[in-house]
Amino acid sequence: MHDMDDELNRRELLQFAAAAAAASALPFSADAAEPSGTAAPVMSKVTFEINGKTHSLELDTRTTLLDALRDHLHFTGTKKGCDHGQCGACTVIAGGRRINSCLSLAVMHEGDRITTIEGLGTPDKMHPMQAAFVKHDGYQCGYCTPGQICSAVAVLAEIKAGIPSHVSADLLSTPQATNAELRERMSGNICRCGAYSNIAEAIAEVAGAARSAA
Amino acid sequence: MKTFTYERAKSPAEAAAAAARIKGARFIAGGTNLLDLMKLEIETPAHLIDVNGLALDKIEVAKDGGLRIGALVRNTDLAAHENVRRDYPLLSRALLAGASGQLRNKATTAGNLLQRTRCAYFYDTNLPCNKRTPGSGCSALEGISRQHAVIGSSNACIATHPSDMAVAMRALDAVVETVRPNGAARQIPIAKFHRLPGDTPHIETTLQSGELITAVTLPKPVGGTQLYYKVRDRASYAFALVSVALIQQKDGSGRVALGGVAHKPWRVESAERALPRGAKAVTDGLLADAKPTPDNAFKLKLVEGTLSAVLAHAREMHK
């Protein structure tokens, strides 16, 4: 595990590098001699709530929710993997539902309440799902982990709400948090380190705790 | 991504009128397919009309006992709806076989019908594709065509329609309801909604310019055993190689629709009369005019084998 100072230093360095890259790119984007078909950015205002706090932004209409979170609001816990809705690293919970934030325009979230990994818990006060991932070693490199955890929290809510899955044997009975159900429901979150069995154990533990508390 | 202007639609009719009036306008709902294609600049709308606020997200029992599904009903909600699970389990099963939980939470009923092909050559902007750039040629014809269509294709395009939901809708005789730019409503039977590629593979549906889908209706429940089998390269979160939708009554009669084999959900009503004679007889009728490539000829046997498995499952359920 990194200690906190190392993590912050690394993050600051990355932000500095990104800012430098953007600055050096400015002469090109400001130049009139752009390829045909490109036009000046169209800006649009949007206001939404992230982790309980309201944010108003004026964004290029092309900005995805993912880029708004990471680049404009610096909620860098949410990760960009494939940027095409195939890997699940960008999973956040919008209006109580997990979505791929890379496949959603920020301006389409006017008035929405969005929860990112930062809103689930903190290092000092982890969400039970975060604690279970730590306990069961549900990661190696950790890049997919925020998306996995946001997805897992929503999966248990979907099971509780009675939403069936592809592997539910009976569409009319209440689904259970079995290993097969959890694996099917988590299939939109890819882990290239292959921590799947530990991820499934972590989710099963939280599901079991929720069941016995109910 | 190309720049675009953005508006939130106020009413279905106004949205349709705006879409017809503004050059390069497109509707956006879930955005899970359109935004993906915009990032690759395969889709380059100049203007997006966000229809999410149009209150087309209800599921209601219709006067005739059928179901009226709003265009904006999310795939998750449709699959989980009590009436769908009880009366149209085929539709629940097909929806749940598609995409991931995250995508189903966003993807809408109308958007699912309008999904574009996942042909790798359509996605590769360095290569010719008649669907992406009309008249440029088809790279799949001479390329790797394992995933591609085996029937109803043309010399211009051998792409498949990727939807699972639409296959179930075809078997259930769904009707697509729309509003046109002049405000008039129209009903399009699902059989007439998707087009075969012919020499215009870039025109995928019979929707007119600006026409907006407002709902999809299902006739009253037909009962029977309803099953959806999807065969794919991994157990979850992959497009179909082939899929089989079956509705079968106790007397052996029924309906069959296929996914993964054509440019649209594939159903041949006359072939269904062979259901009591088994999978081979039905497959022979369904795929009589098949023109597979060497890469995808396996799909003909795969359809027969999958249908055979589905029919065996149905027999078990009828016992």
Coordinates of C-alpha atoms in Angstrom, one line a residue:
Chain A
M1 CA 0.0 0.0 0.0
H2 CA 1.1 3.6 -0.7
D3 CA 1.1 5.9 2.2
M4 CA -1.1 9.0 1.8
D5 CA 1.8 11.5 1.1
D6 CA 3.1 9.4 -1.8
E7 CA -0.3 9.1 -3.3
L8 CA -0.9 12.8 -3.1
N9 CA 2.5 13.6 -4.6
R10 CA 1.9 11.3 -7.5
R11 CA -1.5 12.8 -8.1
E12 CA -0.2 16.4 -8.0
L13 CA 2.5 15.5 -10.4
L14 CA 0.0 14.0 -12.8
Q15 CA -2.2 17.0 -12.6
F16 CA 0.8 19.2 -13.3
A17 CA 1.7 17.1 -16.3
A18 CA -1.8 17.2 -17.6
A19 CA -1.9 21.0 -17.2
A20 CA 1.4 21.4 -19.0
A21 CA 0.2 19.2 -21.9
A22 CA -3.0 21.2 -22.2
A23 CA -1.0 24.5 -22.2
S24 CA 1.4 23.2 -24.9
A25 CA -1.6 22.2 -27.0
L26 CA -3.3 25.6 -26.8
P27 CA -1.7 27.2 -29.9
F28 CA -3.1 24.3 -32.0
S29 CA -6.7 24.5 -30.7
A30 CA -6.6 28.3 -30.9
D31 CA -5.4 28.2 -34.5
A32 CA -8.0 28.8 -37.2
A33 CA -6.4 26.2 -39.5
E34 CA -8.2 23.2 -38.0
P35 CA -9.3 20.2 -40.0
S36 CA -12.6 20.8 -41.8
G37 CA -15.7 19.9 -39.8
T38 CA -14.3 21.0 -36.5
A39 CA -15.9 24.1 -35.0
A40 CA -15.4 26.1 -31.8
P41 CA -16.6 24.2 -28.7
V42 CA -20.2 24.6 -27.8
M43 CA -20.6 25.4 -24.1
S44 CA -23.5 24.5 -21.9
K45 CA -24.3 24.8 -18.2
V46 CA -25.2 22.0 -15.9
T47 CA -25.8 21.7 -12.2
F48 CA -25.7 18.3 -10.4
E49 CA -25.0 16.9 -7.0
I50 CA -21.9 14.9 -6.4
N51 CA -21.6 13.0 -3.1
G52 CA -24.1 15.3 -1.5
K53 CA -22.6 18.6 -2.7
T54 CA -24.1 20.8 -5.5
H55 CA -21.7 21.7 -8.4
S56 CA -22.4 24.0 -11.3
L57 CA -20.2 23.8 -14.4
E58 CA -20.0 25.3 -17.8
L59 CA -18.8 22.6 -20.1
D60 CA -18.1 21.8 -23.7
T61 CA -21.2 19.8 -24.6
R62 CA -18.8 16.9 -25.6
T63 CA -17.7 16.4 -22.0
T64 CA -18.6 13.0 -20.6
L65 CA -19.8 12.7 -17.0
L66 CA -16.5 10.8 -16.4
D67 CA -14.4 13.7 -17.7
A68 CA -16.5 16.2 -15.8
L69 CA -15.9 14.3 -12.6
R70 CA -12.2 13.7 -13.1
D71 CA -10.9 16.7 -15.0
H72 CA -13.3 19.5 -13.8
L73 CA -14.2 18.4 -10.3
H74 CA -11.1 16.3 -9.5
F75 CA -13.0 13.3 -8.3
T76 CA -10.2 11.2 -9.6
G77 CA -11.3 8.0 -7.8
T78 CA -13.5 7.2 -10.8
K79 CA -11.2 5.8 -13.4
K80 CA -11.0 5.9 -17.2
G81 CA -10.3 2.5 -18.6
C82 CA -11.6 1.8 -22.2
D83 CA -13.8 5.0 -22.4
H84 CA -16.3 2.9 -24.5
G85 CA -18.5 1.2 -21.8
Q86 CA -16.7 -2.1 -22.1
C87 CA -14.6 -2.2 -18.9
G88 CA -16.7 -0.7 -16.1
A89 CA -13.8 1.2 -14.5
C90 CA -15.8 4.4 -14.7
T91 CA -18.9 3.0 -12.9
V92 CA -20.7 5.6 -10.7
I93 CA -24.1 5.6 -9.1
A94 CA -26.4 8.2 -10.7
G95 CA -30.0 8.6 -9.4
G96 CA -29.4 5.4 -7.4
R97 CA -28.3 3.3 -10.4
R98 CA -24.9 2.2 -11.6
I99 CA -23.9 3.5 -15.0
N100 CA -20.8 3.8 -17.2
S101 CA -20.0 7.5 -16.7
C102 CA -17.9 7.4 -19.9
L103 CA -21.0 6.8 -22.0
S104 CA -23.0 9.6 -20.6
L105 CA -22.8 13.3 -21.4
A106 CA -22.3 15.6 -18.4
V107 CA -25.0 18.0 -19.7
M108 CA -27.5 15.2 -19.6
H109 CA -27.2 14.9 -15.8
E110 CA -29.0 18.2 -14.9
G111 CA -30.3 17.9 -11.4
D112 CA -29.0 14.3 -10.9
R113 CA -27.6 13.0 -7.7
I114 CA -24.3 11.1 -8.3
T115 CA -22.3 9.0 -6.0
T116 CA -18.7 8.2 -6.7
I117 CA -16.2 6.1 -4.8
E118 CA -15.3 9.2 -2.8
G119 CA -18.9 9.5 -1.7
L120 CA -19.2 5.9 -0.5
G121 CA -16.5 6.1 2.2
T122 CA -13.1 7.5 3.2
P123 CA -9.9 5.8 4.3
D124 CA -10.9 6.5 7.9
K125 CA -14.5 5.5 7.5
M126 CA -14.8 2.9 4.8
H127 CA -18.1 1.7 3.3
P128 CA -18.6 -2.0 4.2
M129 CA -18.0 -2.9 0.6
Q130 CA -14.6 -1.1 0.6
A131 CA -13.7 -2.8 3.9
A132 CA -14.6 -6.2 2.4
F133 CA -12.5 -5.6 -0.7
V134 CA -9.5 -4.8 1.6
K135 CA -10.2 -7.8 3.8
H136 CA -10.5 -10.2 0.8
D137 CA -7.8 -8.7 -1.3
G138 CA -10.3 -7.9 -4.0
Y139 CA -7.7 -6.2 -6.2
Q140 CA -4.1 -6.2 -7.3
C141 CA -3.2 -3.0 -9.2
G142 CA -6.4 -1.3 -7.9
Y143 CA -7.3 0.5 -11.1
C144 CA -10.7 -1.2 -11.7
T145 CA -11.4 -1.2 -7.9
P146 CA -13.5 2.0 -7.6
G147 CA -15.7 0.9 -10.5
Q148 CA -15.9 -2.6 -9.0
I149 CA -17.0 -1.3 -5.6
C150 CA -19.6 1.2 -7.0
S151 CA -20.9 -1.6 -9.2
A152 CA -21.0 -4.1 -6.3
V153 CA -22.9 -1.7 -4.0
A154 CA -25.5 -1.2 -6.7
V155 CA -25.6 -5.0 -7.5
L156 CA -26.7 -5.7 -4.0
A157 CA -29.4 -3.0 -4.2
E158 CA -30.6 -4.5 -7.5
I159 CA -30.9 -8.0 -5.9
K160 CA -32.7 -6.5 -2.9
A161 CA -35.1 -4.7 -5.4
G162 CA -35.9 -8.1 -7.0
I163 CA -34.4 -7.3 -10.4
P164 CA -33.7 -10.7 -12.1
S165 CA -30.5 -11.6 -14.0
H166 CA -29.6 -13.8 -16.9
V167 CA -28.7 -16.7 -14.5
S168 CA -31.9 -16.4 -12.3
A169 CA -33.5 -19.8 -12.7
D170 CA -37.0 -18.4 -12.1
L171 CA -38.1 -14.9 -13.2
L172 CA -40.9 -14.8 -10.6
S173 CA -39.0 -15.6 -7.4
T174 CA -36.8 -13.3 -5.4
P175 CA -33.2 -13.4 -6.6
Q176 CA -30.5 -14.4 -4.1
A177 CA -26.9 -13.2 -3.9
T178 CA -25.4 -16.6 -5.0
N179 CA -21.9 -16.8 -6.5
A180 CA -23.4 -17.4 -9.9
E181 CA -25.7 -14.3 -9.6
L182 CA -22.8 -12.1 -8.4
R183 CA -20.5 -13.2 -11.2
E184 CA -23.2 -12.6 -13.9
R185 CA -24.2 -9.2 -12.4
M186 CA -20.6 -8.0 -12.2
S187 CA -19.7 -9.0 -15.8
G188 CA -19.6 -5.4 -16.8
N189 CA -16.6 -4.8 -14.6
I190 CA -13.4 -6.2 -16.0
C191 CA -10.3 -6.8 -13.8
R192 CA -7.3 -7.6 -15.9
C193 CA -5.3 -8.6 -12.8
G194 CA -7.9 -11.4 -12.4
A195 CA -9.0 -10.7 -8.8
Y196 CA -12.4 -12.0 -9.6
S197 CA -12.7 -14.8 -7.0
N198 CA -11.7 -12.4 -4.2
I199 CA -14.0 -9.7 -5.5
A200 CA -16.9 -12.3 -5.5
E201 CA -16.0 -13.3 -1.9
A202 CA -15.9 -9.7 -0.8
I203 CA -19.4 -9.0 -2.2
A204 CA -20.7 -12.2 -0.8
E205 CA -19.6 -11.3 2.6
V206 CA -21.4 -7.9 2.5
A207 CA -24.5 -9.6 1.0
G208 CA -24.4 -12.1 3.8
A209 CA -24.1 -9.5 6.4
A210 CA -26.9 -7.5 4.9
R211 CA -29.1 -10.7 4.8
S212 CA -28.4 -11.5 8.5
A213 CA -29.1 -7.9 9.5
A214 CA -32.4 -7.9 7.7
Chain B
M1 CA -15.6 13.9 -31.1
K2 CA -17.0 16.6 -33.3
T3 CA -18.7 19.6 -31.7
F4 CA -22.4 19.7 -31.5
T5 CA -25.2 21.9 -30.1
Y6 CA -27.5 20.5 -27.5
E7 CA -31.1 21.0 -26.5
R8 CA -33.6 19.3 -24.1
A9 CA -36.8 18.4 -26.0
K10 CA -40.1 19.8 -24.7
S11 CA -42.5 17.4 -26.3
P12 CA -42.3 14.4 -28.7
A13 CA -43.9 16.4 -31.6
E14 CA -41.6 19.3 -31.1
A15 CA -38.6 17.0 -30.9
A16 CA -39.6 15.3 -34.2
A17 CA -40.1 18.7 -35.9
A18 CA -36.7 20.0 -34.6
A19 CA -35.0 16.8 -35.8
A20 CA -36.4 17.2 -39.3
R21 CA -35.7 20.9 -39.4
I22 CA -32.1 21.1 -38.0
K23 CA -29.4 19.7 -40.3
G24 CA -27.4 16.8 -38.7
A25 CA -29.8 16.5 -35.7
R26 CA -30.0 13.3 -33.8
F27 CA -32.1 12.2 -30.8
I28 CA -30.2 11.0 -27.7
A29 CA -31.7 9.0 -24.9
G30 CA -29.5 6.4 -23.1
G31 CA -26.6 7.4 -25.3
T32 CA -24.8 4.1 -24.7
N33 CA -24.5 3.4 -28.4
L34 CA -24.6 6.8 -30.0
L35 CA -22.0 8.4 -27.7
D36 CA -19.6 5.4 -28.3
L37 CA -19.9 6.0 -32.0
M38 CA -19.5 9.7 -31.7
K39 CA -16.2 9.2 -29.9
L40 CA -15.0 7.3 -32.9
E41 CA -16.5 9.9 -35.2
I42 CA -18.6 7.2 -36.9
E43 CA -21.6 9.3 -35.8
T44 CA -21.1 13.0 -36.2
P45 CA -24.3 14.8 -35.3
A46 CA -24.2 18.6 -35.4
H47 CA -27.1 18.8 -33.0
L48 CA -28.3 16.5 -30.2
I49 CA -31.9 16.5 -29.0
D50 CA -32.0 15.0 -25.5
V51 CA -35.4 13.3 -25.3
N52 CA -34.9 12.0 -21.7
G53 CA -37.3 14.5 -20.2
L54 CA -40.3 13.5 -22.4
A55 CA -42.1 11.3 -19.9
L56 CA -42.1 8.4 -22.2
D57 CA -41.0 6.1 -19.4
K58 CA -44.2 4.3 -18.4
I59 CA -45.3 0.7 -18.8
E60 CA -49.1 0.5 -19.1
V61 CA -51.6 -2.3 -19.7
A62 CA -53.4 -1.4 -23.0
K63 CA -57.1 -1.5 -23.6
D64 CA -56.8 -4.8 -25.6
G65 CA -54.9 -6.5 -22.7
G66 CA -51.5 -5.9 -24.3
L67 CA -48.7 -3.8 -22.9
R68 CA -47.6 -0.3 -23.9
I69 CA -44.0 0.3 -23.2
G70 CA -42.8 3.9 -23.3
A71 CA -39.8 4.5 -25.6
L72 CA -37.7 5.7 -22.7
V73 CA -38.3 2.7 -20.4
R74 CA -34.8 1.5 -19.5
N75 CA -33.9 -2.1 -20.3
T76 CA -33.5 -2.9 -16.6
D77 CA -37.0 -1.7 -15.8
L78 CA -38.5 -3.5 -18.7
A79 CA -36.9 -6.8 -17.9
A80 CA -37.9 -6.5 -14.2
H81 CA -41.4 -5.3 -14.7
E82 CA -43.9 -7.7 -13.1
N83 CA -46.2 -8.0 -16.1
V84 CA -43.2 -8.6 -18.4
R85 CA -41.7 -11.3 -16.2
R86 CA -45.1 -13.0 -15.8
D87 CA -46.7 -12.5 -19.3
Y88 CA -43.8 -11.9 -21.7
P89 CA -40.9 -13.9 -20.0
L90 CA -39.2 -14.1 -23.5
L91 CA -38.7 -10.4 -23.4
S92 CA -37.2 -10.4 -19.9
R93 CA -34.9 -13.2 -20.8
A94 CA -33.7 -11.5 -24.0
L95 CA -33.1 -8.2 -22.3
L96 CA -31.1 -9.9 -19.4
A97 CA -29.0 -11.8 -22.0
G98 CA -27.8 -8.4 -23.4
A99 CA -25.1 -6.0 -22.4
S100 CA -24.1 -5.3 -18.7
G101 CA -26.0 -4.1 -15.7
Q102 CA -24.6 -0.6 -16.1
L103 CA -25.6 -0.5 -19.8
R104 CA -29.1 -1.9 -19.2
N105 CA -29.7 0.9 -16.6
K106 CA -29.2 3.5 -19.3
A107 CA -30.3 1.8 -22.5
T108 CA -33.8 2.5 -23.6
T109 CA -36.5 0.4 -25.4
A110 CA -36.4 2.6 -28.5
G111 CA -32.6 3.0 -28.4
N112 CA -32.2 -0.8 -28.2
L113 CA -34.2 -1.2 -31.4
L114 CA -32.0 1.5 -33.1
Q115 CA -28.7 0.0 -32.1
R116 CA -26.2 -0.1 -34.9
T117 CA -24.2 -3.1 -35.9
R118 CA -21.1 -4.2 -34.0
C119 CA -19.4 -5.3 -37.3
A120 CA -15.6 -4.6 -36.7
Y121 CA -15.3 -3.0 -40.1
F122 CA -18.1 -0.6 -39.4
Y123 CA -16.1 0.4 -36.3
D124 CA -12.7 0.7 -38.1
T125 CA -12.7 4.1 -39.8
N126 CA -9.6 3.2 -41.7
L127 CA -11.4 0.6 -43.8
P128 CA -14.2 0.8 -46.4
C129 CA -17.8 0.2 -45.1
N130 CA -20.9 0.9 -47.1
K131 CA -22.9 1.4 -43.9
R132 CA -20.5 4.0 -42.6
T133 CA -19.6 5.6 -45.9
P134 CA -22.1 4.6 -48.6
G135 CA -20.4 3.5 -51.8
S136 CA -17.0 2.8 -50.2
G137 CA -17.3 -1.0 -50.3
C138 CA -17.7 -3.8 -47.8
S139 CA -14.5 -4.9 -46.0
A140 CA -16.3 -7.8 -44.3
L141 CA -17.0 -9.6 -47.6
E142 CA -13.3 -10.3 -48.1
G143 CA -12.4 -10.0 -44.4
I144 CA -13.0 -12.0 -41.2
S145 CA -16.7 -12.7 -41.2
R146 CA -17.2 -15.2 -38.4
Q147 CA -19.7 -12.9 -36.6
H148 CA -21.5 -11.8 -39.7
A149 CA -24.9 -12.5 -41.3
V150 CA -25.7 -15.8 -43.0
I151 CA -29.0 -14.8 -44.6
G152 CA -30.7 -11.7 -46.0
S153 CA -27.3 -10.1 -46.7
S154 CA -26.2 -8.4 -49.9
N155 CA -23.0 -7.7 -51.8
A156 CA -23.0 -4.3 -50.1
C157 CA -23.2 -5.5 -46.5
I158 CA -23.2 -8.6 -44.4
A159 CA -23.5 -7.0 -41.0
T160 CA -25.9 -8.3 -38.3
H161 CA -28.3 -6.5 -36.0
P162 CA -26.9 -6.8 -32.5
S163 CA -30.0 -6.6 -30.3
D164 CA -31.4 -9.4 -28.2
M165 CA -34.5 -7.4 -27.2
A166 CA -35.5 -6.9 -30.8
V167 CA -35.5 -10.7 -31.4
A168 CA -38.0 -11.2 -28.6
M169 CA -40.0 -8.2 -29.8
R170 CA -40.2 -9.9 -33.3
A171 CA -41.4 -13.2 -31.9
L172 CA -44.0 -11.3 -29.8
D173 CA -45.3 -9.3 -32.8
A174 CA -44.5 -5.9 -31.2
V175 CA -45.6 -2.7 -32.9
V176 CA -43.5 0.5 -32.9
E177 CA -45.4 3.7 -32.3
T178 CA -43.9 6.9 -33.5
V179 CA -44.6 10.6 -34.0
R180 CA -43.7 12.3 -37.3
P181 CA -42.3 15.8 -37.7
N182 CA -45.8 17.0 -38.8
G183 CA -47.2 15.7 -35.4
A184 CA -49.0 12.7 -36.9
A185 CA -48.7 9.3 -35.1
R186 CA -47.8 6.1 -36.9
Q187 CA -47.7 2.4 -36.0
I188 CA -45.1 0.2 -37.6
P189 CA -45.2 -3.6 -37.1
I190 CA -41.8 -4.8 -35.9
A191 CA -41.6 -7.1 -39.0
K192 CA -41.6 -3.9 -41.1
F193 CA -39.4 -1.8 -38.9
H194 CA -35.8 -3.1 -39.6
R195 CA -34.6 -3.3 -43.2
L196 CA -32.4 -5.7 -45.0
P197 CA -29.2 -4.1 -46.3
G198 CA -29.8 -4.3 -50.1
D199 CA -27.7 -1.6 -51.7
T200 CA -28.4 0.9 -49.0
P201 CA -27.1 -0.6 -45.8
H202 CA -26.8 2.8 -44.2
I203 CA -30.6 2.9 -44.0
E204 CA -31.4 0.5 -41.3
T205 CA -35.1 1.1 -40.4
T206 CA -38.3 2.4 -42.1
L207 CA -38.3 5.5 -39.9
Q208 CA -38.5 8.7 -41.8
S209 CA -36.3 11.8 -41.2
G210 CA -37.1 13.2 -37.8
E211 CA -39.6 10.5 -36.9
L212 CA -39.4 9.7 -33.1
I213 CA -40.3 6.4 -31.5
T214 CA -42.7 7.1 -28.6
A215 CA -43.6 3.5 -27.5
V216 CA -43.5 -0.1 -28.3
T217 CA -46.7 -2.1 -27.8
L218 CA -47.1 -5.8 -27.3
P219 CA -50.3 -7.7 -28.1
K220 CA -52.1 -9.4 -25.3
P221 CA -50.1 -12.3 -23.7
V222 CA -49.9 -15.4 -25.9
G223 CA -48.8 -17.7 -23.1
G224 CA -46.9 -20.9 -23.9
T225 CA -43.4 -21.7 -23.0
Q226 CA -41.1 -18.8 -23.7
L227 CA -37.4 -19.3 -23.9
Y228 CA -34.4 -17.3 -25.2
Y229 CA -31.1 -19.1 -25.8
K230 CA -28.0 -17.0 -26.7
V231 CA -24.8 -18.6 -27.8
R232 CA -21.7 -16.4 -27.5
D233 CA -18.0 -16.5 -27.0
R234 CA -18.1 -15.9 -23.3
A235 CA -20.8 -16.6 -20.7
S236 CA -21.9 -13.0 -20.2
Y237 CA -21.5 -9.5 -21.7
A238 CA -20.9 -10.5 -25.3
F239 CA -22.9 -10.2 -28.5
A240 CA -24.6 -13.3 -29.9
L241 CA -23.1 -15.6 -32.4
V242 CA -26.7 -16.9 -32.7
S243 CA -29.7 -16.6 -30.5
V244 CA -33.0 -18.4 -30.6
A245 CA -36.3 -17.0 -29.3
L246 CA -39.1 -19.6 -28.9
I247 CA -42.7 -19.4 -27.9
Q248 CA -44.3 -22.8 -27.9
Q249 CA -47.8 -23.9 -27.0
K250 CA -48.6 -27.3 -25.5
D251 CA -49.9 -28.6 -28.9
G252 CA -46.4 -28.0 -30.3
S253 CA -47.3 -25.0 -32.4
G254 CA -45.3 -21.8 -31.8
R255 CA -43.0 -19.1 -33.0
V256 CA -39.3 -18.9 -33.6
A257 CA -37.1 -15.8 -34.2
L258 CA -33.3 -15.7 -34.6
G259 CA -30.6 -13.2 -33.6
G260 CA -27.1 -13.0 -34.9
V261 CA -27.8 -14.3 -38.3
A262 CA -29.1 -11.3 -40.3
H263 CA -29.3 -7.5 -40.6
K264 CA -32.6 -7.7 -38.6
P265 CA -34.3 -10.1 -36.2
W266 CA -34.9 -13.2 -38.4
R267 CA -38.4 -14.8 -38.4
V268 CA -40.1 -16.8 -41.2
E269 CA -43.6 -17.5 -40.1
S270 CA -44.1 -20.3 -42.7
A271 CA -41.1 -22.2 -41.2
E272 CA -42.9 -22.3 -37.8
R273 CA -45.4 -24.8 -39.1
A274 CA -42.6 -27.4 -39.0
L275 CA -42.2 -27.0 -35.3
P276 CA -43.8 -30.4 -34.5
R277 CA -41.3 -32.0 -36.8
G278 CA -38.3 -30.7 -34.8
A279 CA -35.3 -28.4 -35.1
K280 CA -33.9 -29.5 -38.4
A281 CA -37.2 -29.0 -40.3
V282 CA -37.7 -25.6 -38.8
T283 CA -34.1 -24.5 -39.4
D284 CA -34.3 -25.7 -43.0
G285 CA -37.3 -23.4 -43.5
L286 CA -35.8 -20.5 -41.6
L287 CA -32.4 -20.6 -43.3
A288 CA -33.5 -22.0 -46.8
D289 CA -31.9 -19.1 -48.6
A290 CA -28.8 -18.8 -46.5
K291 CA -25.6 -17.6 -48.1
P292 CA -22.9 -17.9 -45.4
T293 CA -19.3 -17.1 -45.9
P294 CA -16.7 -19.9 -45.2
D295 CA -16.0 -18.2 -41.9
N296 CA -19.6 -18.3 -40.6
A297 CA -21.1 -21.4 -42.2
F298 CA -20.9 -22.9 -38.8
K299 CA -23.9 -20.7 -37.8
L300 CA -26.3 -22.9 -39.8
K301 CA -25.4 -25.9 -37.6
L302 CA -25.3 -23.7 -34.5
V303 CA -28.9 -22.5 -35.2
E304 CA -30.1 -26.0 -35.6
G305 CA -28.3 -27.2 -32.5
T306 CA -29.4 -24.3 -30.4
L307 CA -33.0 -24.7 -31.5
S308 CA -32.8 -28.4 -30.8
A309 CA -31.7 -27.6 -27.2
V310 CA -34.4 -25.0 -26.8
L311 CA -37.1 -27.4 -28.0
A312 CA -35.8 -30.1 -25.6
H313 CA -36.0 -27.5 -22.7
A314 CA -39.6 -26.6 -23.8
R315 CA -40.5 -30.3 -23.8
E316 CA -39.2 -30.6 -20.2
M317 CA -41.3 -27.6 -19.2
H318 CA -44.4 -29.0 -20.8
K319 CA -44.2 -32.3 -18.9

